[in-house]
XYZ file of C-alpha atoms in Angstrom:
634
model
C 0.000 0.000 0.000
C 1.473 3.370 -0.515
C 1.598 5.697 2.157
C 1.029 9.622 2.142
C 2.836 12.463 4.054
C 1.196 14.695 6.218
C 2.660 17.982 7.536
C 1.873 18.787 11.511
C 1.282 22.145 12.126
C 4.324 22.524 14.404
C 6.527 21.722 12.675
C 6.917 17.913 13.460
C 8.877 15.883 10.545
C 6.553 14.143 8.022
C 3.579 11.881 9.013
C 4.109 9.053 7.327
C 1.092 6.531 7.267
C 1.134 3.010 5.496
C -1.377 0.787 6.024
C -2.572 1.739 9.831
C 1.017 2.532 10.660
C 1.862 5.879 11.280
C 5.623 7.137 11.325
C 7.401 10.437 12.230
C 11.004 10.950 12.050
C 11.986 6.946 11.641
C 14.019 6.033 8.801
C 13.399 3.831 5.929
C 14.302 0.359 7.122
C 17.434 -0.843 4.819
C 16.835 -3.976 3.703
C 19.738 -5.382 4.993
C 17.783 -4.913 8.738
C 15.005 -6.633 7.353
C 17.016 -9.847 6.201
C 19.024 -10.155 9.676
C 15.785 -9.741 12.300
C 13.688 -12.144 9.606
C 14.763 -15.188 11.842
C 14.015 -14.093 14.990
C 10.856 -12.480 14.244
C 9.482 -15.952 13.212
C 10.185 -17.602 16.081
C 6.698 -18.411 17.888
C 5.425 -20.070 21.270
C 2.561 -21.991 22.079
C 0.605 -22.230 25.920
C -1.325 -24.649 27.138
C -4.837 -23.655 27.292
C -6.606 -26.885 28.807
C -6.962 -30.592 28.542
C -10.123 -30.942 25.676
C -12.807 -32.395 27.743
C -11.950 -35.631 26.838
C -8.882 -35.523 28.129
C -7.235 -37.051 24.924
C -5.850 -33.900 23.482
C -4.960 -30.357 24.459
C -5.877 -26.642 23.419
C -3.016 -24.297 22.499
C -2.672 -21.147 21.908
C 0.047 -19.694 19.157
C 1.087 -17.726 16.433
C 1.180 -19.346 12.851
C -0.194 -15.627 10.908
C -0.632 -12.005 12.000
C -1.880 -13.355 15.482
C -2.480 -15.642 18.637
C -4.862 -18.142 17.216
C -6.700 -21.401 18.847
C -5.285 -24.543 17.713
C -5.529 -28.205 19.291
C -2.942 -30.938 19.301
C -4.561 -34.480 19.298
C -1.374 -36.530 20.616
C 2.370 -35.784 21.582
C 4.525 -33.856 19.050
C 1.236 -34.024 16.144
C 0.789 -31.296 13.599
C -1.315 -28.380 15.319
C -4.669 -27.862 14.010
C -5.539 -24.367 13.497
C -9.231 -23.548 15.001
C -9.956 -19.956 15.038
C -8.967 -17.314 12.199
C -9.803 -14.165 13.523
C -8.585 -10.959 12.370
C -7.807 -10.157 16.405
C -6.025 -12.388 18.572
C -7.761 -14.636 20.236
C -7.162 -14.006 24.706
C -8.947 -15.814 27.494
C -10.262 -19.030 26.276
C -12.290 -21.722 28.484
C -13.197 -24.614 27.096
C -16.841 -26.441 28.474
C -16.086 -29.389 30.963
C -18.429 -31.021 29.348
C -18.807 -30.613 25.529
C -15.432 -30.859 23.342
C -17.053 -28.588 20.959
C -18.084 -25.446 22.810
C -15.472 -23.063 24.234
C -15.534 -19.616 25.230
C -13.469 -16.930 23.762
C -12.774 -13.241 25.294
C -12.249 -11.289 22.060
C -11.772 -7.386 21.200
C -11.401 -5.450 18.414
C -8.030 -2.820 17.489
C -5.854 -3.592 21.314
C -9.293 -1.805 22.656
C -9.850 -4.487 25.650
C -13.407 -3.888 25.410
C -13.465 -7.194 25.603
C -17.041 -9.376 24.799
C -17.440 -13.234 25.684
C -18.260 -15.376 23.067
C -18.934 -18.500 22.756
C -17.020 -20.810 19.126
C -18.384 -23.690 18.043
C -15.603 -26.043 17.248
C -17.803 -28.504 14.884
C -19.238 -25.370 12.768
C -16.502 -22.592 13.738
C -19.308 -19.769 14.207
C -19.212 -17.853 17.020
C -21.829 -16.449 18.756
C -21.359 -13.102 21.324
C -22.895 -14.065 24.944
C -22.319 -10.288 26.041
C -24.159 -7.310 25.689
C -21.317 -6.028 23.298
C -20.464 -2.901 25.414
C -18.701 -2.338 28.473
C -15.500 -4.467 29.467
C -15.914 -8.367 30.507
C -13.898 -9.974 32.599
C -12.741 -14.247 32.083
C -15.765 -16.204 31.959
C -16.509 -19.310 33.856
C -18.590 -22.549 33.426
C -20.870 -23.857 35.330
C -19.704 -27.680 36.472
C -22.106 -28.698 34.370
C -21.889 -27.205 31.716
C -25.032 -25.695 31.464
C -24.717 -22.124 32.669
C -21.936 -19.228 31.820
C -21.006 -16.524 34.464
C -18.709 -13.125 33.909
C -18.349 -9.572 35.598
C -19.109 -6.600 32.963
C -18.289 -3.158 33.676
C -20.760 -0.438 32.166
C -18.855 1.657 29.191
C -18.413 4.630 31.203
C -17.712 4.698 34.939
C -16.986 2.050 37.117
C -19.572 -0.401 38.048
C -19.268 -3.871 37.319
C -22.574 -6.146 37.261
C -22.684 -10.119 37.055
C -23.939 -11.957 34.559
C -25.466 -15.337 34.168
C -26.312 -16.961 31.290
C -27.187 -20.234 29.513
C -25.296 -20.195 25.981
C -28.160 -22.079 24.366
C -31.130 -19.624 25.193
C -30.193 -15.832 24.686
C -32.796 -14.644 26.564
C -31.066 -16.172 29.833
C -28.721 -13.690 30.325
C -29.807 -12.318 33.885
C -27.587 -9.540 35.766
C -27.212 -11.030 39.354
C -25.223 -8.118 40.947
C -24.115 -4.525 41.035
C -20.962 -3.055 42.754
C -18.182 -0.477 42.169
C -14.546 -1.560 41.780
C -12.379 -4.709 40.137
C -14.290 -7.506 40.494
C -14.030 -10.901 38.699
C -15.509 -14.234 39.278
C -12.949 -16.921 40.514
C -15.325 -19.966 40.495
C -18.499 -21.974 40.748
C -19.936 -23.454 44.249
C -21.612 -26.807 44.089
C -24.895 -27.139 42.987
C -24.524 -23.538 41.077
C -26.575 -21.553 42.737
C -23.709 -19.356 43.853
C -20.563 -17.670 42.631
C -17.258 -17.006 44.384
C -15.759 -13.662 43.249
C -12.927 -12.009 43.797
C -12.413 -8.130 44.672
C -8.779 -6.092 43.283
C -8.094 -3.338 45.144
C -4.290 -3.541 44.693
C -1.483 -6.023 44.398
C -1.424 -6.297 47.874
C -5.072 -5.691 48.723
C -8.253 -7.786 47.917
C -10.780 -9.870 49.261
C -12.803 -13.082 48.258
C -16.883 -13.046 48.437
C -19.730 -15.881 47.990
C -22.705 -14.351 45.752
C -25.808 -15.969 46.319
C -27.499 -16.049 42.987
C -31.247 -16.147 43.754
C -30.918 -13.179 46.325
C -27.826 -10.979 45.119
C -26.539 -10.973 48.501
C -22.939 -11.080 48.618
C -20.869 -11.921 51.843
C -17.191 -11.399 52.460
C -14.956 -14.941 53.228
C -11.873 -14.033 53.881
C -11.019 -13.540 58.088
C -10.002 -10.388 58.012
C -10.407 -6.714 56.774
C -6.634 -5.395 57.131
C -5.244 -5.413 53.833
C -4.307 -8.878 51.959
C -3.480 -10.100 48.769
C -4.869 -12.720 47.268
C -3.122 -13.597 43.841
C -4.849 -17.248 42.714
C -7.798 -19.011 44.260
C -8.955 -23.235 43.829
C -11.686 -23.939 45.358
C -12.263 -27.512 47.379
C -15.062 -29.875 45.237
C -17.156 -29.889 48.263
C -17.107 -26.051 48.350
C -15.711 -26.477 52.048
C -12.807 -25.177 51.563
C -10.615 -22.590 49.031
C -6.986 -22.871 48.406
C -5.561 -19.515 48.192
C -2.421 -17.852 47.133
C -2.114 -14.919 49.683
C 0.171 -13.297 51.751
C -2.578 -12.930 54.970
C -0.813 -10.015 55.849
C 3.123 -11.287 56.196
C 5.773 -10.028 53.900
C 5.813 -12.834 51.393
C 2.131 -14.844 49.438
C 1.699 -18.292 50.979
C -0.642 -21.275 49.775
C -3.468 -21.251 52.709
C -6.664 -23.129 53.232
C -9.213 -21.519 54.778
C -12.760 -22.181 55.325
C -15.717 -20.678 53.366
C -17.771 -21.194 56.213
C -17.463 -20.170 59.557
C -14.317 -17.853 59.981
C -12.004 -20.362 61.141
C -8.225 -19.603 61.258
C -6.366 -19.737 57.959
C -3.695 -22.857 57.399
C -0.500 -22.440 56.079
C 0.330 -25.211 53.446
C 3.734 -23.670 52.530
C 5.412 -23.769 55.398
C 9.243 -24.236 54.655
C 8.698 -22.981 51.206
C 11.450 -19.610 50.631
C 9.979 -18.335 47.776
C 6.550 -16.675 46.772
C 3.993 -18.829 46.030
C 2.223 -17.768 42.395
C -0.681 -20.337 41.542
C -2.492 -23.115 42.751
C -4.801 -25.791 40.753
C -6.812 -28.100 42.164
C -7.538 -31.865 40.186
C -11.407 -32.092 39.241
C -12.054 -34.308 42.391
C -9.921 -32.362 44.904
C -7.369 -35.110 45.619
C -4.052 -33.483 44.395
C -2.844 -29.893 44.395
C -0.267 -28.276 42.341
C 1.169 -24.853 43.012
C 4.285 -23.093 41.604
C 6.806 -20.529 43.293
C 8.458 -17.976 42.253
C 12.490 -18.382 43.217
C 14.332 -14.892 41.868
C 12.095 -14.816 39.053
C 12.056 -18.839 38.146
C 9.863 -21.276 38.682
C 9.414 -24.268 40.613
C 6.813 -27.347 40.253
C 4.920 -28.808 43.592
C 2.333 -31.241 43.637
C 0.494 -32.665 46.518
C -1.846 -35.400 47.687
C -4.409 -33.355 49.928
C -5.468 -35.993 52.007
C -1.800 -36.152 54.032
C -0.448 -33.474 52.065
C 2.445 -35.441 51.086
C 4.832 -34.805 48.425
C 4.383 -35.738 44.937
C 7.498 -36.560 42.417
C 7.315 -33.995 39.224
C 10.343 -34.056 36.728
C 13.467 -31.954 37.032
C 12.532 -29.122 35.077
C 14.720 -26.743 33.491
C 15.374 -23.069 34.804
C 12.514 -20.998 33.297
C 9.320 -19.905 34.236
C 6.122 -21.970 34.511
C 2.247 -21.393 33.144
C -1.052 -22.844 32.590
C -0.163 -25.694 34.950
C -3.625 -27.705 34.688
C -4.511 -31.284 35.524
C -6.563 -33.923 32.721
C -10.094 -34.797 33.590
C -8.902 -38.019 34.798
C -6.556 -36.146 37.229
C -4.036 -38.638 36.361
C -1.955 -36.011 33.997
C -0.490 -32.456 34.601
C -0.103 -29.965 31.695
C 2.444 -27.084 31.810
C 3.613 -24.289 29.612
C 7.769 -23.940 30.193
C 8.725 -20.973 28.979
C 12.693 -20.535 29.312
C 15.448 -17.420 28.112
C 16.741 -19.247 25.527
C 13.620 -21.810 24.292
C 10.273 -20.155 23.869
C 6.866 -21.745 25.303
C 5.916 -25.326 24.656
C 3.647 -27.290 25.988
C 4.120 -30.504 27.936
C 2.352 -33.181 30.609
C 3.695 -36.053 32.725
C 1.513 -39.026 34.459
C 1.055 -38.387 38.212
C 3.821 -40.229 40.204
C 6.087 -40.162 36.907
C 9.192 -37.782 36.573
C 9.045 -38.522 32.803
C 8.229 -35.313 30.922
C 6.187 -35.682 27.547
C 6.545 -32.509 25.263
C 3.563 -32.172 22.967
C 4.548 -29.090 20.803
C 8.031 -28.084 19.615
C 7.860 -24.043 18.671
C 9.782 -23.014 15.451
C 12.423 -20.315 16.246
C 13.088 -19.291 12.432
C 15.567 -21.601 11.569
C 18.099 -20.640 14.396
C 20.754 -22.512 15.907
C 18.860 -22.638 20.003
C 22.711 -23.373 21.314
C 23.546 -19.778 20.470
C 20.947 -18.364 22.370
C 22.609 -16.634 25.805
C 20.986 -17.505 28.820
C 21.090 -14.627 31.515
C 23.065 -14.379 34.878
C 21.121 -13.542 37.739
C 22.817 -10.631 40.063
C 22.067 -8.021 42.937
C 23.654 -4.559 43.202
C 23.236 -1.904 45.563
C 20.980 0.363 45.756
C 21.912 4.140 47.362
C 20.127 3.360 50.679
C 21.644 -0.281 50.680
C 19.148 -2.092 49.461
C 20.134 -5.090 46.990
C 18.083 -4.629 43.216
C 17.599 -8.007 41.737
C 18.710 -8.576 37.847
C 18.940 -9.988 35.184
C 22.008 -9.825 32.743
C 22.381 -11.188 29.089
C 26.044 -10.683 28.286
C 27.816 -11.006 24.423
C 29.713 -13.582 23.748
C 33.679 -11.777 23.290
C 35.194 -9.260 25.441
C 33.814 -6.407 24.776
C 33.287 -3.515 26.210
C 29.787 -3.634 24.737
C 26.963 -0.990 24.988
C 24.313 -1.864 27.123
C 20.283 -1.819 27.166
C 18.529 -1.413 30.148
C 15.045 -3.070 29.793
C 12.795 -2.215 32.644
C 9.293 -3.945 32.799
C 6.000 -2.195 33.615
C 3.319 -2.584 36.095
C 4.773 -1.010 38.056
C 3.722 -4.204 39.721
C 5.572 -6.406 37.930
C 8.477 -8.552 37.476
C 11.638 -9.069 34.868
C 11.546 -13.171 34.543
C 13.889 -15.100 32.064
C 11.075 -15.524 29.246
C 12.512 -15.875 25.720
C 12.546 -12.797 23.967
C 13.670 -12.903 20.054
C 14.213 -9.258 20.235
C 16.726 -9.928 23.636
C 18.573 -12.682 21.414
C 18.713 -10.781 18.385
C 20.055 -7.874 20.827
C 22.838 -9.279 22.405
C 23.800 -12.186 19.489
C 23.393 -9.891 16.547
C 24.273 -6.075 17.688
C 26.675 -7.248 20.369
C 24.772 -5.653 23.367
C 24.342 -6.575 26.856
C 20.909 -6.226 28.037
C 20.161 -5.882 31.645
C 16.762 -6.141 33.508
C 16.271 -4.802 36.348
C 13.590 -5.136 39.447
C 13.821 -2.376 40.613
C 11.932 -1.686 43.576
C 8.268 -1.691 43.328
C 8.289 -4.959 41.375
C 6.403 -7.952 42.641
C 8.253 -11.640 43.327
C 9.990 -10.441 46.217
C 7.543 -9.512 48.828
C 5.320 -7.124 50.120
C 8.126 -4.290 51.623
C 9.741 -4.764 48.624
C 6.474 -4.316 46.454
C 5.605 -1.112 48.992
C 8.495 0.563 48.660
C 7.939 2.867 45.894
C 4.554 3.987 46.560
C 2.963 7.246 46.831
C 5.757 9.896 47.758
C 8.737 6.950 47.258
C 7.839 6.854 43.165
C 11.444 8.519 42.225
C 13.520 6.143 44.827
C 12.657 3.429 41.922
C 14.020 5.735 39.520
C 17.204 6.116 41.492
C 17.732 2.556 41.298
C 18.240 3.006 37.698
C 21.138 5.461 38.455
C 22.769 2.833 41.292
C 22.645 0.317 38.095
C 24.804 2.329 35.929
C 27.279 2.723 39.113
C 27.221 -1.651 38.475
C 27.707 -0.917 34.701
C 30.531 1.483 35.230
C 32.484 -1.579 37.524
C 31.982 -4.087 34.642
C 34.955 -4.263 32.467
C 33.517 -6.256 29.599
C 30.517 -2.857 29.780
C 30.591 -0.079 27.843
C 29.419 2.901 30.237
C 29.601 4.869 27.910
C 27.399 3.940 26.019
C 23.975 2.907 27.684
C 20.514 3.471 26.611
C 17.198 2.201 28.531
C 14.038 1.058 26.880
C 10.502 -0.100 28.531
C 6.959 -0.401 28.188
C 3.805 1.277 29.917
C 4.994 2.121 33.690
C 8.485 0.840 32.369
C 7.779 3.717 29.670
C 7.461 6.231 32.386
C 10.861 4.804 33.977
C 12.598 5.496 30.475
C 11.609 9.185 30.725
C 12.951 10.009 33.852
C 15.919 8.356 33.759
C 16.524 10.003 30.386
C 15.924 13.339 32.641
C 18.113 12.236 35.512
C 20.749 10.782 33.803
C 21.300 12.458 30.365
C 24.394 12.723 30.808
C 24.845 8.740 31.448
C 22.707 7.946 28.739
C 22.934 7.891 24.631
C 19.000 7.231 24.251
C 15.995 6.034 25.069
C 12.551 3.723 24.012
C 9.764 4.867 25.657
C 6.617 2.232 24.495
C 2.932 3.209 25.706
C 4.590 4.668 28.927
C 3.294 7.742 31.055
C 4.155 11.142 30.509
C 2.368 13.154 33.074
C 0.623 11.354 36.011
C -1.723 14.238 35.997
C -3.343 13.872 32.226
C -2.815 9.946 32.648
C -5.288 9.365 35.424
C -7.352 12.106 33.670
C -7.094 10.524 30.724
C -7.115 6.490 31.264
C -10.638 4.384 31.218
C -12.788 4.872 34.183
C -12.359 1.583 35.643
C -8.711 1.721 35.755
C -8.438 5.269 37.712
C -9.311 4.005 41.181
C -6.770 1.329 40.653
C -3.981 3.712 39.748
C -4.492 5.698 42.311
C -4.048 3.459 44.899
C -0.103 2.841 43.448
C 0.823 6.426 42.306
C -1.602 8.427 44.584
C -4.606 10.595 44.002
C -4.470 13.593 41.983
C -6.889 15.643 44.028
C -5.120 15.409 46.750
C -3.159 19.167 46.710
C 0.132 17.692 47.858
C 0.098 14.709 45.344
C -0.708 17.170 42.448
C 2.278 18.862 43.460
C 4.332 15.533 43.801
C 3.403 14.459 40.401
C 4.183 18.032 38.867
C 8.002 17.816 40.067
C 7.840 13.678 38.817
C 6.084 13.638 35.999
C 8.237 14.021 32.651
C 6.213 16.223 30.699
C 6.960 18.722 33.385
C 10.614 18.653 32.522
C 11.062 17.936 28.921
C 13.494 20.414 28.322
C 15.899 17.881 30.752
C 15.951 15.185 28.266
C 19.241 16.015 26.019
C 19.324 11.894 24.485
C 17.141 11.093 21.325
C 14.376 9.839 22.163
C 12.133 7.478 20.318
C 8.196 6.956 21.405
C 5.848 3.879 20.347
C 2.091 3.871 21.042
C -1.094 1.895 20.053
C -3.878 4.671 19.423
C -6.633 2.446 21.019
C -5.039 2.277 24.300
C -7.561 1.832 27.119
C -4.506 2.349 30.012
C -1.895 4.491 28.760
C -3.929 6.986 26.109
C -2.132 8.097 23.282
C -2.157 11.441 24.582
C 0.517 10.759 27.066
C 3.049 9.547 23.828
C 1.951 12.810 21.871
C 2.562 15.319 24.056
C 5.640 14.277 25.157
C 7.216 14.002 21.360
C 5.979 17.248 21.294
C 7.796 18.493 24.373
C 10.917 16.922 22.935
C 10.882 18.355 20.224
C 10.168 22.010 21.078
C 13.028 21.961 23.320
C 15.053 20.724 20.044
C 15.678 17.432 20.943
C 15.104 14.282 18.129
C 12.359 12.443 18.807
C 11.124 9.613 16.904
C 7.125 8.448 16.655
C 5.596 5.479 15.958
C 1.851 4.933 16.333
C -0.497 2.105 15.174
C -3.900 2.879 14.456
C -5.074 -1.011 15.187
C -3.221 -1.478 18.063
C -3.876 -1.039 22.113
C -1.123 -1.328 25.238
C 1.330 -2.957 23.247
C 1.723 -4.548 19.807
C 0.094 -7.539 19.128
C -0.075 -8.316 15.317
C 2.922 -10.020 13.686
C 3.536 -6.693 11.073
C 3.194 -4.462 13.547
C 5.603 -5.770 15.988
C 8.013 -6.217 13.130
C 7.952 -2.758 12.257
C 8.434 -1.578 15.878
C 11.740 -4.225 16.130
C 13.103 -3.129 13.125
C 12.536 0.920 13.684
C 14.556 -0.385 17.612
C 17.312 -1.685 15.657
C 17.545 1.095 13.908
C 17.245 3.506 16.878
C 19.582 1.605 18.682
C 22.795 1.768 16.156
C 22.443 5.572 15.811
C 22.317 6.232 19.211
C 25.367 3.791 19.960
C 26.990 5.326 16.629
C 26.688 2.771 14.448
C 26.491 -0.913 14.589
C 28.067 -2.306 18.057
C-alpha cells in the first residue's frame, strides 16, 4: 500500500502513514535490517490452554499468521490444528467441561480491551457473542455442568461492574445477578450452582474473596479479616468447604493457605518451609491433588500434593525458566504445563502423576536458528543508594567487549523481569553485540510485600534512582561499555525510560519509551474509568493538593526540556490504560526543546503490539534507533 505524508502544524517531521502505521522521524528500514531480524521475528510459542474435555488432546494457543490463534494438538509432538482465524487475537479461552465442541473466547477489536465473551463452536466454527457487546468483561466461567456461563461486565463509562449469568443455548437467559463499584471478577463456581465465588482487586497487595448468592444478590465477604491482603490465585475444594488460596494474609511474602468458606475459622498455612513466593495453585477435578508453583528470583518451581496427608508428589526436574497454565486432565491422572525458558520459547508438555518422565507435545519453530547460540542470563544483585540489593537480570555477548548496554525495565509497576525468551533480547545481544540488563527495581512484585511497597505514593522517584545505582554496576563491569547505555521499557516501564533520560542524560545515549506515562496528571485524567481508582491506589490521588504537586516535580512532561538523548516513542492509538495522549505530548515536548524524537503509532493497536507486522515494524525501527544512538552498529 502506498503511504502519504502529512505535515503537523508545528513543525513535526513528516507523518508518514502506510497501512494503519503511522511514522514520524523513523528512517526507511534498509533492507539489509530486514534480512538479519527475519529469523528471529518468526520464532513463535505456544501455551497450554486446557486438557479438551476428553482428556485425549490439548488446546493451544500460538502464532502461525498475524496473530495468537486457537489450535488443538490431538497426541504428543502431532501437527497443530488451526481452530480460530480471527482478524484479532484470540485471549482468554475456556473450554466447556463437558462438551469438546463449545469453548468460550474473550475477544476485542483494534488492542481496545473492550473485551465481549463469546462462545465458538468447534464442529461449525461460528461464534456467537454471549455479552451485551459494550462495556468491558472480565474471564468467563462454566458452570460444572456445563449448562450455565457466568462473567463480571463493567458499564462503558464509569466504574460499576454487574454479574452476569447466562445459559449459551437460550439468549434470553442472560440475567444480571449483581451490582458493585470496583475490580471484580468471578474466581469460580460453588456446588450445585446456585452461587458464585468472586474475587475483589483493590491492589497487588489488597483484595478480598466473596460468595454471591445467585437467587438473592446478597454477597458476603470470606476471607477472616479486613486489614489489607493479597490474594493472587484461588482453587476452590469440590465440596465447596474449603478454598486454596495464594495470599500473603498479611506477612511479607504470598503463601498457599486453606481456609474455610464457612465459619471464619483460622487460615492454614500449606507452605510452610517454602522460601519463595507462592504464584498459583490448581486443584484436580475431584480435589485429591494440588499443584502450586513458586516464584524463586524470578524462576519457577513445580509442587504437587496429595491433599489428604499433604504429602509430596514426584514432578520431573525441570529446566530453569518460568512456569504457566499448569492444569490437571479430567482423569486427574496427567499435569499440563507451559515452560517458557530465556533461551527456548513456550511449549507445551504433561507427565503421568507419580512419573518424573516429561512428555513434550509441541516443539515451537524459532526461524531456523541454531537454540545453542541463544545466551541464557546471569542472575545478580547490586546496591541500591540506601543499601538495598536490586535483583537482575544480565544477558552478556559472547567476546570481550566492552559492549553498549540496554537497560530493559518492565511495567506494572507491579511487575516482574523473569527469564522468558525474547527474540528481540537474542537478536540484541547475538546480533548487535549488546548486553541487556533487567532490572527489578523496587516496586516490582516476586519479592515480597516491603519490597512491592516501597515505591509507593511519595517513594515513586527512589525506583528511579535505582536506575542510576545500576549504571554505578555498569561502570564496575569491564567487559561494559558505560559509555554507552541506553534504557528502553513499556507502559509504567515507559514512564521509567523518561525520567531516567531526565536524571541521567548525561549517562545515557538514548531512550525507548513504548505506551509509557508522561504526566501522572493527564494519565489518570485521561485512562478508562475503571482503571483510575486502581492507579491511584499505586501512584496516589491527583486531588489530593500535595500529590498534584508531587506528580508536577515527577512527571516528565513537566521537565522535557531535561531530556538532552534522542528519544524514540511507540504507542497503540486504542489504548484503554496508557492513552495516546501521554506519547503525543511528550514528542511534542521533545521536540520544542530541540531534541530528536522519533514516533511510531499504530492505528489497530492497544497497550502494546500484538499483530505479527506491527511488531516487526516496531523491532526493526529499535534496531535502527539503537545503532544511531550507539553510533553505528556495536
Amino acid at each position: 500500500m502506498l503511504g502519504f505524508l502529512v505535515t503537523m502544524a508545528w513543525g513535526a517531521p513528516e507523518r508518514v502513514q502506510v497501512g494503519n502505521l503511522v511514522t514520524e522521524g523513523v528512517p526507511e528500514v534498509p533492507a539489509t535490517v530486514r534480512e538479519r531480524l527475519r529469523q528471529y521475528q518468526n520464532a513463535r510459542s505456544a501455551s497450554l490452554v486446557d486438557f479438551d474435555a476428553s482428556g485425549g488432546s490439548v488446546l493451544v494457543t500460538t502464532r502461525f499468521g498475524e496473530t495468537t490463534q486457537l489450535h488443538r494438538v490431538a497426541s504428543p509432538g502431532a501437527a497443530r490444528t488451526q481452530l480460530t482465524f480471527f482478524d484479532e487475537p484470540v485471549y482468554t479461552v475456556v473450554p466447556s467441561p463437558t462438551d469438546r465442541d463449545r469453548v468460550l473466547l474473550l475477544r476485542d477489536v483494534g488492542g481496545s480491551e473492550e473485551y465481549q465473551v463469546v462462545l465458538l463452536d468447534l464442529a461449525s466454527g461460528r461464534t456467537t457473542t454471549l455479552s451485551s457487546g459494550s462495556g468491558r468483561c472480565g474471564d468467563p466461567v462454566w458452570s460444572s455442568d456445563g449448562r450455565q456461563v457466568a462473567w463480571i461486565q463493567s458499564d462503558p463509562e464509569g466504574t460499576t461492574r454487574r454479574a452476569f449469568t447466562m445459559d449459551p443455548a437460550d439468549p434470553a437467559s442472560r440475567t444480571e445477578r449483581w451490582k458493585g463499584e470496583g475490580a471484580w471478577s468471578v474466581a469460580d463456581w460453588f456446588p450445585g450452582d446456585d452461587r458464585l465465588m468472586l474475587f475483589q482487586y483493590v491492589a497487588a497487595d489488597d483484595g478480598s474473596i466473596h460468595e454471591l448468592t445467585l437467587a438473592t444478590g446478597a454477597v458476603r465477604q470470606l476471607n477472616p479479616s479486613k486489614k489489607k491482603i493479597s490474594y493472587h490465585d484461588v482453587a476452590l475444594a469440590p465440596d465447596g468447604q474449603s478454598v486454596y488460596v495464594v495470599s500473603d494474609m498479611g506477612e511479607d511474602r504470598a503463601g498457599l493457605w486453606r481456609m474455610s468458606t464457612g465459619k471464619k475459622a483460622k487460615p492454614e498455612l500449606l507452605s510452610k518451609g517454602v522460601d519463595a513466593e507462592v504464584e498459583d495453585v490448581v486443584l484436580s477435578d475431584d480435589g485429591a491433588l494440588l499443584a502450586f508453583t513458586t516464584n524463586e528470583d524470578g524462576r519457577s518451581r513445580l509442587m504437587l500434593k496429595r491433599v489428604d496427608g499433604w504429602s509430596d508428589v514426584p514432578v520431573p526436574d525441570l529446566p530453569p525458566g518460568v512456569l504457566y497454565g499448569v492444569d490437571f486432565d479430567p482423569s486427574g491422572q496427567n499435569v499440563g504445563l507451559t515452560l517458557n525458558r530465556a533461551a527456548a520459547p513456550g511449549d507445551v508438555y504433561t507427565f503421568a502423576v507419580g512419573q518424573t518422565s516429561l512428555v513434550r507435545w509441541t516443539s515451537s519453530e524459532v526461524g531456523g536458528l541454531d537454540p545453542a547460540t541463544f545466551v541464557e542470563p546471569e542472575m545478580f544483585r547490586y546496591p541500591a543508594k540506601d543499601g538495598l540489593q536490586i535483583p537482575a537480570f544480565v544477558y552478556r555477548p559472547r567476546g570481550e567487549g566492552p559492549h553498549p548496554v540496554l537497560i530493559n525495565i518492565h511495567g506494572g509497576p507491579e511487575g516482574q523481569s523473569r527469564p522468558y525468551f525474547s527474540s528481540s533480547t537474542q537478536f540484541w545481544v547475538n546480533e548487535l553485540g549488546i548486553a541487556v540488563v533487567y532490572p527489578n527495581v523496587r516496586g516490582s512484585v516476586g519479592f515480597g510485600r516491603a519490597y512491592h511497597q516501597a515505591d509507593n505514593g511519595l517513594k515513586r522517584k527512589d525506583s528511579v534512582a535505582d536506575i542510576g545505582s545500576l549504571l554505578d554496576w555498569i561502570g564496575t563491569q569491564d567487559d561494559l561499555d558505560a559509555g554507552r547505555v541506553a534504557v528502553i521499557g513499556g507502559s509504567y516501564g515507559g514512564y521509567m525510560v523518561l525520567a531516567s533520560l531526565e536524571d541521567y542524560a548525561d549517562r545515557l545515549v538514548g531512550g525507548v519509551d513504548i505506551v509509557g506515562v508522561s504526566d501522572f496528571k493527564t494519565f489518570l485524567a485521561n485512562t478508562k474509568d475503571y482503571r483510575r481508582d486502581l492507579r491511584r491506589v499505586e501512584y496516589g490521588d491527583e486531588r489530593d493538593p500535595k500529590i498534584a504537586a508531587f506528580f508536577d516535580a515527577i512527571s516528565p512532561l513537566k521537565h522535557a526540556d531535561r531530556i538532552q538523548d534522542p528519544l524514540f516513542v511507540v504507542q497503540g492509538a486504542n489504548d484503554p490504560r496508557v492513552p495516546a495522549s501521554e506519547a503525543e505530548q511528550i514528542v511534542a515536548a521533545v521536540r520544542a526543546s530541540g531534541q530528536e524524537a522519533w514516533y511510531m503509532l499504530a492505528l489497530d493497536e492497544g497497550h502494546g503490539f500484538r499483530k505479527k507486522a506491527n511488531s516487526d515494524a516496531m523491532a526493526e525501527a529499535i534496531v535502527l534507533f539503537l545503532e544511531s544512538i550507539y553510533g553505528g552498529t556495536p
